[in-house]
Amino acid sequence: MMKWCSKDLDMYLQASEYVDTAIVPLIPITWGSQMKNHILKGEFPLILSEEIERQLKGRVFLFPAVTYLVGESDTDVLKRITVLTDELENGGMPYPVFITSDARWTGMEEFGDRLVNIPPVPLEHMDEEYQREIVSEQVKHILQIVTKKWQNTF
């Protein structure tokens, strides 16, 4: 797996010419009455991101999640995401993909086609086999989006 750790960074450095896609989950944080709802909005993108990284190993790099406070302004969060996007693109990672379950970001021009918004699914009370099925279906959807980005560059 290519994740944000020193061992995987060594692997990335050896294969950097083939790794062109950054997977970055977007995770809302809050404390209080809406905490569980927002945890769900963060948990599902993390699960999906890890599975995408597993399936596309050698072509994608899973970055640490961008976390933001639910009460934080859109402007402040988008400023950080724009700086990260510029850093990635200028550093040879032309396809940053942000994965979220927070509808707050849907339709934001600043993301362009870099945002994948997947509605959160509460997996905690589901049978394990059904969980895998749900995750698999969502991952297929995201993989189609990512591979389409690659195809549009040739």
GROMACS .gro file of C-alpha atoms in nm:
model
  154
    1MET     CA    1   0.000   0.000   0.000
    2MET     CA    2   0.111   0.355  -0.061
    3LYS     CA    3   0.009   0.557   0.239
    4TRP     CA    4   0.152   0.848   0.430
    5CYS     CA    5   0.437   0.666   0.607
    6SER     CA    6   0.813   0.652   0.556
    7LYS     CA    7   0.819   0.293   0.429
    8ASP     CA    8   0.562   0.370   0.161
    9LEU     CA    9   0.735   0.694   0.073
   10ASP     CA   10   1.046   0.495  -0.020
   11MET     CA   11   0.829   0.279  -0.247
   12TYR     CA   12   0.676   0.592  -0.398
   13LEU     CA   13   1.018   0.747  -0.467
   14GLN     CA   14   1.118   0.435  -0.661
   15ALA     CA   15   0.798   0.438  -0.868
   16SER     CA   16   0.709   0.808  -0.869
   17GLU     CA   17   0.684   0.827  -1.249
   18TYR     CA   18   0.382   0.592  -1.233
   19VAL     CA   19   0.209   0.741  -0.928
   20ASP     CA   20   0.011   1.044  -1.038
   21THR     CA   21  -0.305   1.040  -0.828
   22ALA     CA   22  -0.346   1.160  -0.471
   23ILE     CA   23  -0.642   1.027  -0.275
   24VAL     CA   24  -0.736   1.271   0.001
   25PRO     CA   25  -1.035   1.210   0.230
   26LEU     CA   26  -1.218   1.518   0.364
   27ILE     CA   27  -1.326   1.468   0.725
   28PRO     CA   28  -1.558   1.696   0.924
   29ILE     CA   29  -1.496   1.726   1.299
   30THR     CA   30  -1.731   1.843   1.570
   31TRP     CA   31  -1.800   1.772   1.932
   32GLY     CA   32  -2.150   1.773   2.070
   33SER     CA   33  -2.498   1.672   1.965
   34GLN     CA   34  -2.419   1.614   1.595
   35MET     CA   35  -2.095   1.428   1.659
   36LYS     CA   36  -2.213   1.081   1.547
   37ASN     CA   37  -2.355   1.215   1.220
   38HIS     CA   38  -2.025   1.385   1.138
   39ILE     CA   39  -1.818   1.084   1.239
   40LEU     CA   40  -2.017   0.885   0.984
   41LYS     CA   41  -1.941   1.151   0.722
   42GLY     CA   42  -1.572   1.096   0.793
   43GLU     CA   43  -1.562   0.723   0.850
   44PHE     CA   44  -1.711   0.621   0.515
   45PRO     CA   45  -1.468   0.825   0.298
   46LEU     CA   46  -1.175   0.683   0.496
   47ILE     CA   47  -1.290   0.326   0.432
   48LEU     CA   48  -1.345   0.397   0.063
   49SER     CA   49  -1.010   0.576   0.028
   50GLU     CA   50  -0.820   0.287   0.179
   51GLU     CA   51  -0.992   0.039  -0.051
   52ILE     CA   52  -0.922   0.253  -0.358
   53GLU     CA   53  -0.557   0.275  -0.258
   54ARG     CA   54  -0.545  -0.103  -0.213
   55GLN     CA   55  -0.696  -0.166  -0.556
   56LEU     CA   56  -0.488   0.091  -0.740
   57LYS     CA   57  -0.161   0.033  -0.557
   58GLY     CA   58   0.128   0.162  -0.760
   59ARG     CA   59  -0.078   0.431  -0.929
   60VAL     CA   60  -0.224   0.625  -0.633
   61PHE     CA   61  -0.094   0.757  -0.304
   62LEU     CA   62  -0.326   0.783  -0.004
   63PHE     CA   63  -0.266   1.111   0.175
   64PRO     CA   64  -0.370   1.195   0.530
   65ALA     CA   65  -0.722   1.327   0.555
   66VAL     CA   66  -0.791   1.698   0.545
   67THR     CA   67  -0.987   1.759   0.861
   68TYR     CA   68  -1.194   2.066   0.925
   69LEU     CA   69  -1.423   2.186   1.198
   70VAL     CA   70  -1.789   2.180   1.106
   71GLY     CA   71  -1.816   2.544   1.216
   72GLU     CA   72  -1.510   2.649   1.015
   73SER     CA   73  -1.587   2.881   0.725
   74ASP     CA   74  -1.593   2.743   0.372
   75THR     CA   75  -1.339   3.008   0.275
   76ASP     CA   76  -1.087   2.892   0.535
   77VAL     CA   77  -1.124   2.523   0.449
   78LEU     CA   78  -1.112   2.587   0.074
   79LYS     CA   79  -0.800   2.799   0.117
   80ARG     CA   80  -0.620   2.503   0.280
   81ILE     CA   81  -0.746   2.264   0.013
   82THR     CA   82  -0.635   2.499  -0.265
   83VAL     CA   83  -0.286   2.525  -0.114
   84LEU     CA   84  -0.268   2.144  -0.088
   85THR     CA   85  -0.396   2.099  -0.444
   86ASP     CA   86  -0.135   2.343  -0.578
   87GLU     CA   87   0.139   2.168  -0.379
   88LEU     CA   88   0.038   1.829  -0.516
   89GLU     CA   89   0.001   1.940  -0.876
   90ASN     CA   90   0.327   2.137  -0.873
   91GLY     CA   91   0.502   1.840  -0.711
   92GLY     CA   92   0.413   1.596  -0.987
   93MET     CA   93   0.079   1.465  -0.861
   94PRO     CA   94  -0.155   1.601  -1.132
   95TYR     CA   95  -0.468   1.416  -1.018
   96PRO     CA   96  -0.568   1.501  -0.663
   97VAL     CA   97  -0.901   1.338  -0.577
   98PHE     CA   98  -1.086   1.452  -0.266
   99ILE     CA   99  -1.336   1.202  -0.127
  100THR     CA  100  -1.610   1.319   0.106
  101SER     CA  101  -1.950   1.231   0.240
  102ASP     CA  102  -2.021   1.590   0.338
  103ALA     CA  103  -2.274   1.746   0.099
  104ARG     CA  104  -2.140   2.085   0.208
  105TRP     CA  105  -1.878   2.068  -0.068
  106THR     CA  106  -2.103   1.960  -0.354
  107GLY     CA  107  -2.100   2.205  -0.642
  108MET     CA  108  -1.809   2.414  -0.514
  109GLU     CA  109  -1.627   2.551  -0.818
  110GLU     CA  110  -1.296   2.550  -0.631
  111PHE     CA  111  -1.284   2.171  -0.650
  112GLY     CA  112  -1.350   2.149  -1.022
  113ASP     CA  113  -1.366   1.780  -1.107
  114ARG     CA  114  -1.144   1.681  -0.814
  115LEU     CA  115  -1.427   1.613  -0.568
  116VAL     CA  116  -1.609   1.283  -0.528
  117ASN     CA  117  -1.904   1.311  -0.294
  118ILE     CA  118  -2.044   0.978  -0.176
  119PRO     CA  119  -2.346   0.980   0.057
  120PRO     CA  120  -2.251   0.832   0.395
  121VAL     CA  121  -2.368   0.481   0.470
  122PRO     CA  122  -2.397   0.370   0.834
  123LEU     CA  123  -2.206   0.042   0.824
  124GLU     CA  124  -2.198  -0.022   1.197
  125HIS     CA  125  -2.518  -0.231   1.218
  126MET     CA  126  -2.483  -0.414   0.886
  127ASP     CA  127  -2.379  -0.769   0.828
  128GLU     CA  128  -2.011  -0.787   0.731
  129GLU     CA  129  -2.085  -0.933   0.388
  130TYR     CA  130  -2.333  -0.655   0.314
  131GLN     CA  131  -2.078  -0.397   0.431
  132ARG     CA  132  -1.824  -0.532   0.182
  133GLU     CA  133  -2.087  -0.522  -0.092
  134ILE     CA  134  -2.176  -0.158  -0.020
  135VAL     CA  135  -1.811  -0.054  -0.006
  136SER     CA  136  -1.735  -0.246  -0.325
  137GLU     CA  137  -2.016  -0.074  -0.516
  138GLN     CA  138  -1.904   0.271  -0.404
  139VAL     CA  139  -1.539   0.195  -0.482
  140LYS     CA  140  -1.637   0.084  -0.835
  141HIS     CA  141  -1.808   0.419  -0.884
  142ILE     CA  142  -1.502   0.612  -0.766
  143LEU     CA  143  -1.267   0.396  -0.973
  144GLN     CA  144  -1.467   0.486  -1.284
  145ILE     CA  145  -1.422   0.855  -1.204
  146VAL     CA  146  -1.048   0.817  -1.143
  147THR     CA  147  -0.983   0.608  -1.453
  148LYS     CA  148  -1.184   0.855  -1.662
  149LYS     CA  149  -0.947   1.131  -1.544
  150TRP     CA  150  -0.654   0.922  -1.665
  151GLN     CA  151  -0.818   0.846  -2.000
  152ASN     CA  152  -0.891   1.213  -2.063
  153THR     CA  153  -0.520   1.295  -2.047
  154PHE     CA  154  -0.412   1.076  -2.334
   0.00000   0.00000   0.00000
